[in-house]
Short mmCIF file of C-alpha atoms and ligand atoms in Angstrom, two decimals:
data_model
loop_
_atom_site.label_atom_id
_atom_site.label_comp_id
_atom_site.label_asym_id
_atom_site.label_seq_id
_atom_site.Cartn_x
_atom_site.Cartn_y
_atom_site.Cartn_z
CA UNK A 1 132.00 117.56 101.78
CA UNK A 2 130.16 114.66 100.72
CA UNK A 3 126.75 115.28 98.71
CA UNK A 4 123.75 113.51 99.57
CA UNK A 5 122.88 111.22 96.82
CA UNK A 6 119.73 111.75 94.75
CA UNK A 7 117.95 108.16 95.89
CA UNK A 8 118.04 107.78 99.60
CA UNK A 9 117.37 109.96 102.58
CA UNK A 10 118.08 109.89 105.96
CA UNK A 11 119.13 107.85 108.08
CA UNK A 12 115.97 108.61 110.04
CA UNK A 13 114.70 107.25 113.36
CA UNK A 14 111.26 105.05 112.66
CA UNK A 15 109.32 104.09 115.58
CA UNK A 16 108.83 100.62 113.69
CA UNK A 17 112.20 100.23 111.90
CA UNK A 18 114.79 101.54 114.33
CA UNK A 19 117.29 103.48 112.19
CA UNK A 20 115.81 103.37 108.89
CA UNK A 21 117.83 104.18 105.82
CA UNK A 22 115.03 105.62 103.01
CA UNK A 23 115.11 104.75 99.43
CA UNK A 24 112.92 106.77 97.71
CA UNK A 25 112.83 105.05 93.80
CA UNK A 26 109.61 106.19 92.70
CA UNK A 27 108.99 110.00 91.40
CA UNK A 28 107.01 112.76 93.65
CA UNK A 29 103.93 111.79 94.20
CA UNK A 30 103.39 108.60 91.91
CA UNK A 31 100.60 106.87 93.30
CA UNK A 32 97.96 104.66 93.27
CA UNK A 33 96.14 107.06 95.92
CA UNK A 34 95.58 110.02 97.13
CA UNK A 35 94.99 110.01 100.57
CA UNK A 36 93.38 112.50 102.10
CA UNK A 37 96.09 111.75 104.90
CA UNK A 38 98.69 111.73 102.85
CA UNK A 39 101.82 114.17 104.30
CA UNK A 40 103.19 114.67 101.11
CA UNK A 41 100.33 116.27 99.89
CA UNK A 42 97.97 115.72 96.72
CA UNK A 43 99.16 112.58 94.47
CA UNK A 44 100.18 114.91 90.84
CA UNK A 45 100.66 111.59 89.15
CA UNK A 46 98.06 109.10 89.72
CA UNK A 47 98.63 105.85 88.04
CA UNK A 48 98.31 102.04 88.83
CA UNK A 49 101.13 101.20 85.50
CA UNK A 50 104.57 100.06 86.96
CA UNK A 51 106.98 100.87 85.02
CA UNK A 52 110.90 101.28 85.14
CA UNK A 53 111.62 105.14 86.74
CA UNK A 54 115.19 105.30 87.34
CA UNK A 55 118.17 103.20 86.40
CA UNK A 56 118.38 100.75 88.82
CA UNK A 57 121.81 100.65 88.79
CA UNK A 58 121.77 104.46 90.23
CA UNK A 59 119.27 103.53 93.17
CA UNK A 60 121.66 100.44 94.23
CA UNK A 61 124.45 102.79 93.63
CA UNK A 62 123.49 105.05 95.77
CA UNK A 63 121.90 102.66 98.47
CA UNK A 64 125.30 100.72 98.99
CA UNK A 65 127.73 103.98 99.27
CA UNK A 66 124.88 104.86 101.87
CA UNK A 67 124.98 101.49 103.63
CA UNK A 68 128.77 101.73 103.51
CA UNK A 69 129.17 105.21 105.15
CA UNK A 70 126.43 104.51 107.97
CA UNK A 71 128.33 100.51 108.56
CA UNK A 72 126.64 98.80 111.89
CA UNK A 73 124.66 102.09 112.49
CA UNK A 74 121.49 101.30 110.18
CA UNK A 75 118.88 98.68 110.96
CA UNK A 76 116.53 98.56 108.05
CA UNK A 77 117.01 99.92 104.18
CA UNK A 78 113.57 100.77 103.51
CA UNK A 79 111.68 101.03 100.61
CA UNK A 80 109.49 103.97 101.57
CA UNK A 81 109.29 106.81 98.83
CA UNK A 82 107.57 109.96 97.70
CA UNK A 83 104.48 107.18 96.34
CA UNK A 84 104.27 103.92 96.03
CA UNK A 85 106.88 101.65 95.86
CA UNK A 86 105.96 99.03 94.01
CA UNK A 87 104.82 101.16 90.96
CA UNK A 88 108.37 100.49 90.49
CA UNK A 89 109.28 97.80 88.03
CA UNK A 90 112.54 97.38 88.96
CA UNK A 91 112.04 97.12 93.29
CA UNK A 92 112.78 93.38 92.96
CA UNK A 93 115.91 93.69 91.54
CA UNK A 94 117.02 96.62 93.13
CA UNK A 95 115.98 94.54 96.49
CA UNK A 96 118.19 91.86 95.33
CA UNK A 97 121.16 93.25 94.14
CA UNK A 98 121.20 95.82 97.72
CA UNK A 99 121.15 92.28 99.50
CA UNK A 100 123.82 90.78 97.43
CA UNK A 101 126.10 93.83 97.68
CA UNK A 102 126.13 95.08 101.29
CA UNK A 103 123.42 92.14 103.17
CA UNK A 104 121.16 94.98 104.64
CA UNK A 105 117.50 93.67 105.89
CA UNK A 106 115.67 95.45 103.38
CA UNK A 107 111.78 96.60 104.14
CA UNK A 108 109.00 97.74 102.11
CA UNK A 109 106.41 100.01 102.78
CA UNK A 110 103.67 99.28 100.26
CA UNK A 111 100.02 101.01 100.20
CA UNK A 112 98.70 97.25 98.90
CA UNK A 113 96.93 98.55 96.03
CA UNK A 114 99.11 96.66 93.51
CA UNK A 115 99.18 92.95 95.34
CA UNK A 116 96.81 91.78 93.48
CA UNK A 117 99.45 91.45 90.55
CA UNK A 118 101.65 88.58 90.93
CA UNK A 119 104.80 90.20 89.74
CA UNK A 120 104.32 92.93 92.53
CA UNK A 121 103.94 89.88 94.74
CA UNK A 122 107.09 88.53 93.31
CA UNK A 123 109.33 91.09 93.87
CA UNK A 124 107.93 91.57 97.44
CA UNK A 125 108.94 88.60 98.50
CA UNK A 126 112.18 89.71 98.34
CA UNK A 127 111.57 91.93 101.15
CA UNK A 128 113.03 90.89 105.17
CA UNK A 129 109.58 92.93 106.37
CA UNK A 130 106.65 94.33 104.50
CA UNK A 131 103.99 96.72 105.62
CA UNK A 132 100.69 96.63 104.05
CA UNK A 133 98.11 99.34 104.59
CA UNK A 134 94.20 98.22 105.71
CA UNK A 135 92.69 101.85 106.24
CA UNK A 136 89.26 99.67 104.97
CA UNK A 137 87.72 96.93 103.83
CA UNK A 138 84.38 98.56 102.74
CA UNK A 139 84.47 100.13 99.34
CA UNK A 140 82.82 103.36 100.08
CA UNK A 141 85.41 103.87 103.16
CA UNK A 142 88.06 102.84 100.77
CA UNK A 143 86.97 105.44 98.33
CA UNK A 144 86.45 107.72 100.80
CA UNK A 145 89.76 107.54 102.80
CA UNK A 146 92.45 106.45 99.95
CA UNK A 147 91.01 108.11 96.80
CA UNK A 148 92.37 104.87 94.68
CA UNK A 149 92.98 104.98 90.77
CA UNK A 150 89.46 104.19 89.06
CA UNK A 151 90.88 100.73 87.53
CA UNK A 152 91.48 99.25 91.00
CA UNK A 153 89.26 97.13 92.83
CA UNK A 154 89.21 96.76 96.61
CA UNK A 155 88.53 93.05 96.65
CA UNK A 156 90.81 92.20 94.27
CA UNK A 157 93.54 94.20 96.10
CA UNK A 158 92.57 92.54 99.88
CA UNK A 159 92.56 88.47 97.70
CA UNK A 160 96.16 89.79 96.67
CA UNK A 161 97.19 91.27 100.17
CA UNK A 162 95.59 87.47 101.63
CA UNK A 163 97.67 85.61 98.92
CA UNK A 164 101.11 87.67 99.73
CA UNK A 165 100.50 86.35 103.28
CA UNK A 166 100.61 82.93 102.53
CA UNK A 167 104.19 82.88 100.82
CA UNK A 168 105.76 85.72 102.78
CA UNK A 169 108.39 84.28 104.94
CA UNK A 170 109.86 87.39 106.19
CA UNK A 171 108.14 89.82 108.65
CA UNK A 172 105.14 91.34 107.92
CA UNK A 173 103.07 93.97 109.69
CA UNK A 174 100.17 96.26 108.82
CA UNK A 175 99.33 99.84 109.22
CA UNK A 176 95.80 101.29 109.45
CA UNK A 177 95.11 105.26 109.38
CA UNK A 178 92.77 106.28 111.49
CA UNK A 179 90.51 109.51 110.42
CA UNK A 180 88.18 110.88 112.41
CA UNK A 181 84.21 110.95 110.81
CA UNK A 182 85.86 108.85 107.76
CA UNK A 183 87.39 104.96 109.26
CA UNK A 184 87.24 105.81 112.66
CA UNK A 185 84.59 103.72 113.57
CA UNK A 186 83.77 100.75 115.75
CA UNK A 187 81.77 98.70 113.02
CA UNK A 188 84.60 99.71 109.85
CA UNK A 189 87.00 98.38 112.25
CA UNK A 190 85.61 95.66 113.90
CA UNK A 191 86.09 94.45 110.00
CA UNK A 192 89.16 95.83 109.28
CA UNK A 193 90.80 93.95 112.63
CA UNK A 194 88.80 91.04 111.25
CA UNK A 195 90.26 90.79 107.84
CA UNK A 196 93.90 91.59 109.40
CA UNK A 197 93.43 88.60 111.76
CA UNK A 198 93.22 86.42 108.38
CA UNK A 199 96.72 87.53 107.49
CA UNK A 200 98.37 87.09 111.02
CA UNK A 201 100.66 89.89 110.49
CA UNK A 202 103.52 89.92 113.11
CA UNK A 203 102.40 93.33 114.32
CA UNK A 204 99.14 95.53 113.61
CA UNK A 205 99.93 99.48 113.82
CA UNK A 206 97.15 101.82 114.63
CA UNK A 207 97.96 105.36 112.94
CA UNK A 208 96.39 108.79 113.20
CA UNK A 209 97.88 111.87 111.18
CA UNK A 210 100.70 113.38 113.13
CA UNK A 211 101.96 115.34 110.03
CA UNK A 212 100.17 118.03 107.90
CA UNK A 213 97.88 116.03 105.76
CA UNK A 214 96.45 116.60 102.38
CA UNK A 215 93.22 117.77 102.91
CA UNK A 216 92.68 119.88 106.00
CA UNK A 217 89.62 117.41 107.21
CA UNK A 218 91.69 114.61 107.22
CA UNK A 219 91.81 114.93 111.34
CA UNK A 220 92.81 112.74 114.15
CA UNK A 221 90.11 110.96 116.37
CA UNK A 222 89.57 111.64 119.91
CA UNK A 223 91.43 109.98 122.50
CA UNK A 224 88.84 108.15 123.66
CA UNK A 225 88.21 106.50 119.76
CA UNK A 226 91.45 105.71 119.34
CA UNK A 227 91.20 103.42 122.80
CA UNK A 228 87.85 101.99 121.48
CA UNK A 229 89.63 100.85 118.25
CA UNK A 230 92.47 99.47 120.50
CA UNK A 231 90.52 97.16 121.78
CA UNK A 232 88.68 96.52 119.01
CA UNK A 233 92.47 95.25 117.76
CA UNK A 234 93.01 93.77 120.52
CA UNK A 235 90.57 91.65 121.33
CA UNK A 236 90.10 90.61 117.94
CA UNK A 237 94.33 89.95 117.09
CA UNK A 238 95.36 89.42 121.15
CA UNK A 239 97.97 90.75 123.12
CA UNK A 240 101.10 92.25 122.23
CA UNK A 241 100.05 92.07 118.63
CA UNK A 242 98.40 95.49 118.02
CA UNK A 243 100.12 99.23 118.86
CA UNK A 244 99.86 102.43 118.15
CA UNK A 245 101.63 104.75 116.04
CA UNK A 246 100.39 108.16 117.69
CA UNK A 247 103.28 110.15 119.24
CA UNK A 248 105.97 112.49 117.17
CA UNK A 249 108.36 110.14 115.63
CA UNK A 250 111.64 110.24 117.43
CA UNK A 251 114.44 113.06 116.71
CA UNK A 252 116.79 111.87 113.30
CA UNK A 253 120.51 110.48 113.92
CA UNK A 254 123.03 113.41 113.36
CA UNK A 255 123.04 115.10 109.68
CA UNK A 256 125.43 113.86 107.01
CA UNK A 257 126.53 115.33 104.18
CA UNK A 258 125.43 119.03 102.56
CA UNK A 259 123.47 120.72 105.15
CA UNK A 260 121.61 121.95 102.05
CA UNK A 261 120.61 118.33 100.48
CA UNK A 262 120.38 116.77 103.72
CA UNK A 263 117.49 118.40 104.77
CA UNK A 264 115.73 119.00 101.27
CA UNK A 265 116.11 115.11 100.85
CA UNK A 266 114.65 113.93 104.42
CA UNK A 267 111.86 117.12 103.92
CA UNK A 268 110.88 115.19 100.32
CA UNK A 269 109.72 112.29 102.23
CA UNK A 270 107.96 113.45 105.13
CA UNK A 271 107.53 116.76 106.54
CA UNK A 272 109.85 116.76 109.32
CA UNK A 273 109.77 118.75 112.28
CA UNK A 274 111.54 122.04 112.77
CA UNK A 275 113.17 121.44 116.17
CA UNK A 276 114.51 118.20 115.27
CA UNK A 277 115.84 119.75 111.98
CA UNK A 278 117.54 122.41 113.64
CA UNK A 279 119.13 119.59 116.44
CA UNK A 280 120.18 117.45 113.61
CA UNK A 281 121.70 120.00 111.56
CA UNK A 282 123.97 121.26 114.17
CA UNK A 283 126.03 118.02 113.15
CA UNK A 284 127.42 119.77 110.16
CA UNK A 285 126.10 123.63 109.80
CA UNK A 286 127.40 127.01 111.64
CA UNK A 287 124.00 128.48 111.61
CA UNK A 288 120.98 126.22 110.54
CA UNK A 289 118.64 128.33 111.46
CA UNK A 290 120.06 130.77 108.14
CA UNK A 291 120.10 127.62 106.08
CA UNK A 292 116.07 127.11 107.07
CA UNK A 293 115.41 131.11 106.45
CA UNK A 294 117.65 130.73 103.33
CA UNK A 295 115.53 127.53 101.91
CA UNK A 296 112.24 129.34 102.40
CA UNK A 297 113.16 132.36 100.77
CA UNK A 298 114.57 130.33 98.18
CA UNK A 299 110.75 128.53 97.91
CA UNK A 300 112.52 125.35 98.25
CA UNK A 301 110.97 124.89 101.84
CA UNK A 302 107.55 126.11 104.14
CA UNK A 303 107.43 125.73 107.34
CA UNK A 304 103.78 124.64 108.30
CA UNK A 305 101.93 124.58 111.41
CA UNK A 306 99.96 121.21 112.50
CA UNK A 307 98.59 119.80 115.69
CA UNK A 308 101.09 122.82 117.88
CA UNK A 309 104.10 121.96 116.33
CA UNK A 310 106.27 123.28 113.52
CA UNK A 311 106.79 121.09 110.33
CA UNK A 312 109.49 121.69 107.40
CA UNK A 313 107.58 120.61 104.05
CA UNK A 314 109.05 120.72 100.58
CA UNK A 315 108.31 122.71 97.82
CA UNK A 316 108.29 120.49 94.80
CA UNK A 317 107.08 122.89 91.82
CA UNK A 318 110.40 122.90 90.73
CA UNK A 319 111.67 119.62 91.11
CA UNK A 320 112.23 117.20 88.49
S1 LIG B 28 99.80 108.01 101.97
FE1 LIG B 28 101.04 106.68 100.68
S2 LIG B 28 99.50 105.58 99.50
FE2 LIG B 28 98.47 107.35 100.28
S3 LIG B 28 98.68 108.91 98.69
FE3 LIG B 28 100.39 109.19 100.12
S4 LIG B 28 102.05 108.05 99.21
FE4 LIG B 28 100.17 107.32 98.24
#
């Protein structure tokens, strides 16, 4: 049996990346924020220093036996871990040498925050497709909605996000979260769509939180605001350039590997829903339901209710 190695996850299905294998090279919850959105709960370590986490050596390593296995079957290698990416020193490098060794397209999905530093702008541009993150562009919504480090600065962050634009020559797309009685409002938007249309990202994706956030108030708008901020999007980016991101994400390929690490390593990055779990896991265990029962008596795993459906979450307190 072949054990799931320690720095990627998946492959999982993304609604924007196709078959997305994960790389997650930063440690739980090393941020920049804290979200109140956030689904993998409350950032423990919040810090804007990048500095060198792993080996780098290890992450390729395990990225390129990953590519290798999954051959024709993955779309995207993406950057997308338990924090933020780029507080990663080495995610240039690692980008590079991935691309040299097995010539995946390699994404990144970056909260922003650190774009205003040039080598963070550097090693994105390494990157086939970057997503940026514009919840606001008004400080107190900012500080409301992404709880930054208390050395950032919003407008420095948006001049770096502006300046990435202009020498990105791979794909890049934004994401906006939309929480109700916090962003989710005509005027915030009306200036978040505005700023986005400056950077002419290839795609704008309206959010809302699908997954059990950090903070319980951290709720979805109604229907009817989502549609208003739609069009707000719309009107302001035109057609075929804005969508939204508000469905369940699709069901994972088949499970690889340990039954055991498979789903402790997909669970680490987002809470993932129970059915799917138990649908994937049939690939490669008698009796997943006993695994799930096993993992939560264990206190590796919870199984959470949000929004009508079940979620798997993991239990960090013990992790490394
Ligand atoms: S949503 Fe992303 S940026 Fe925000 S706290 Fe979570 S990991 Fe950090």
């Amino acid at each position: 049996m072949v054990a799931t190695p320690r720095y990627v996850f998946g492959p999982v299905t993304s609604r924007r990346l196709g078959v997305s294998l994960g790389v997650n090279n930063v440690p739980y919850k090393t941020c920049s924020y804290s979200c109140i959105y956030c689904q993998l709960g409350k950032t423990t370590n919040l810090t804007v220093e990048r500095r060198v986490f792993y080996d780098w050596r290890d992450v390729v390593g395990d990225v390129v036996r990953a590519v290798n296995e999954f051959r024709g079957r993955i779309d995207y290698v993406t950057f997308v871990p338990d924090g933020e990416p780029l507080l990663d020193k080495n995610i240039g490098l690692e980008i590079r040498k991935i691309k040299e060794s097995v010539y995946p397209r390699v994404a990144v999905i970056t909260n922003s925050s650190l774009l205003h530093l040039e080598d963070a702008r550097m090693d994105l541009l390494e990157a086939d497709l970057v997503s940026v993150k514009i919840d606001a562009v008004d400080e107190n919504v900012w500080r409301r909605i992404n709880r930054p480090h208390p050395k950032l600065s919003l407008s420095s962050i948006l001049d770096g996000v502006k300046e990435f634009a202009k020498s990105f020559r791979g794909v890049l797309i934004t994401e906006t979260m939309l929480v109700d009685k916090v962003n989710a409002d005509a005027a915030i938007m009306e200036r978040v769509a505005s700023f986005i249309k400056l950077i002419n990202p290839a795609k704008a994706y309206i959010s809302i939180p699908i997954r059990p956030p950090a903070e319980h108030f951290a709720r979805p708008p109604s229907p009817e605001k989502l549609v208003e901020v739609y069009e707000i999007f719309r009107k302001m980016l035109g057609e075929g350039k804005v969508e939204l991101l508000n469905t369940p994400e699709p069901p994972p390929p088949s499970a690889h590997g340990s039954p055991e690490d498979w789903i402790l390593s997909t669970a680490s990055v987002h809470p993932i829903r129970l059915e799917h779990a138990l649908n994937s896991l049939k690939a490669i265990s008698e009796d997943p339901e006993e695994l799930i029962a096993k993992l939560e008596a264990e206190g590796k795993i919870k199984i959470v209710e949000y929004a009508g459906s079940k979620f798997i979450v993991r239990c960090f307190e013990k992790r490394k």
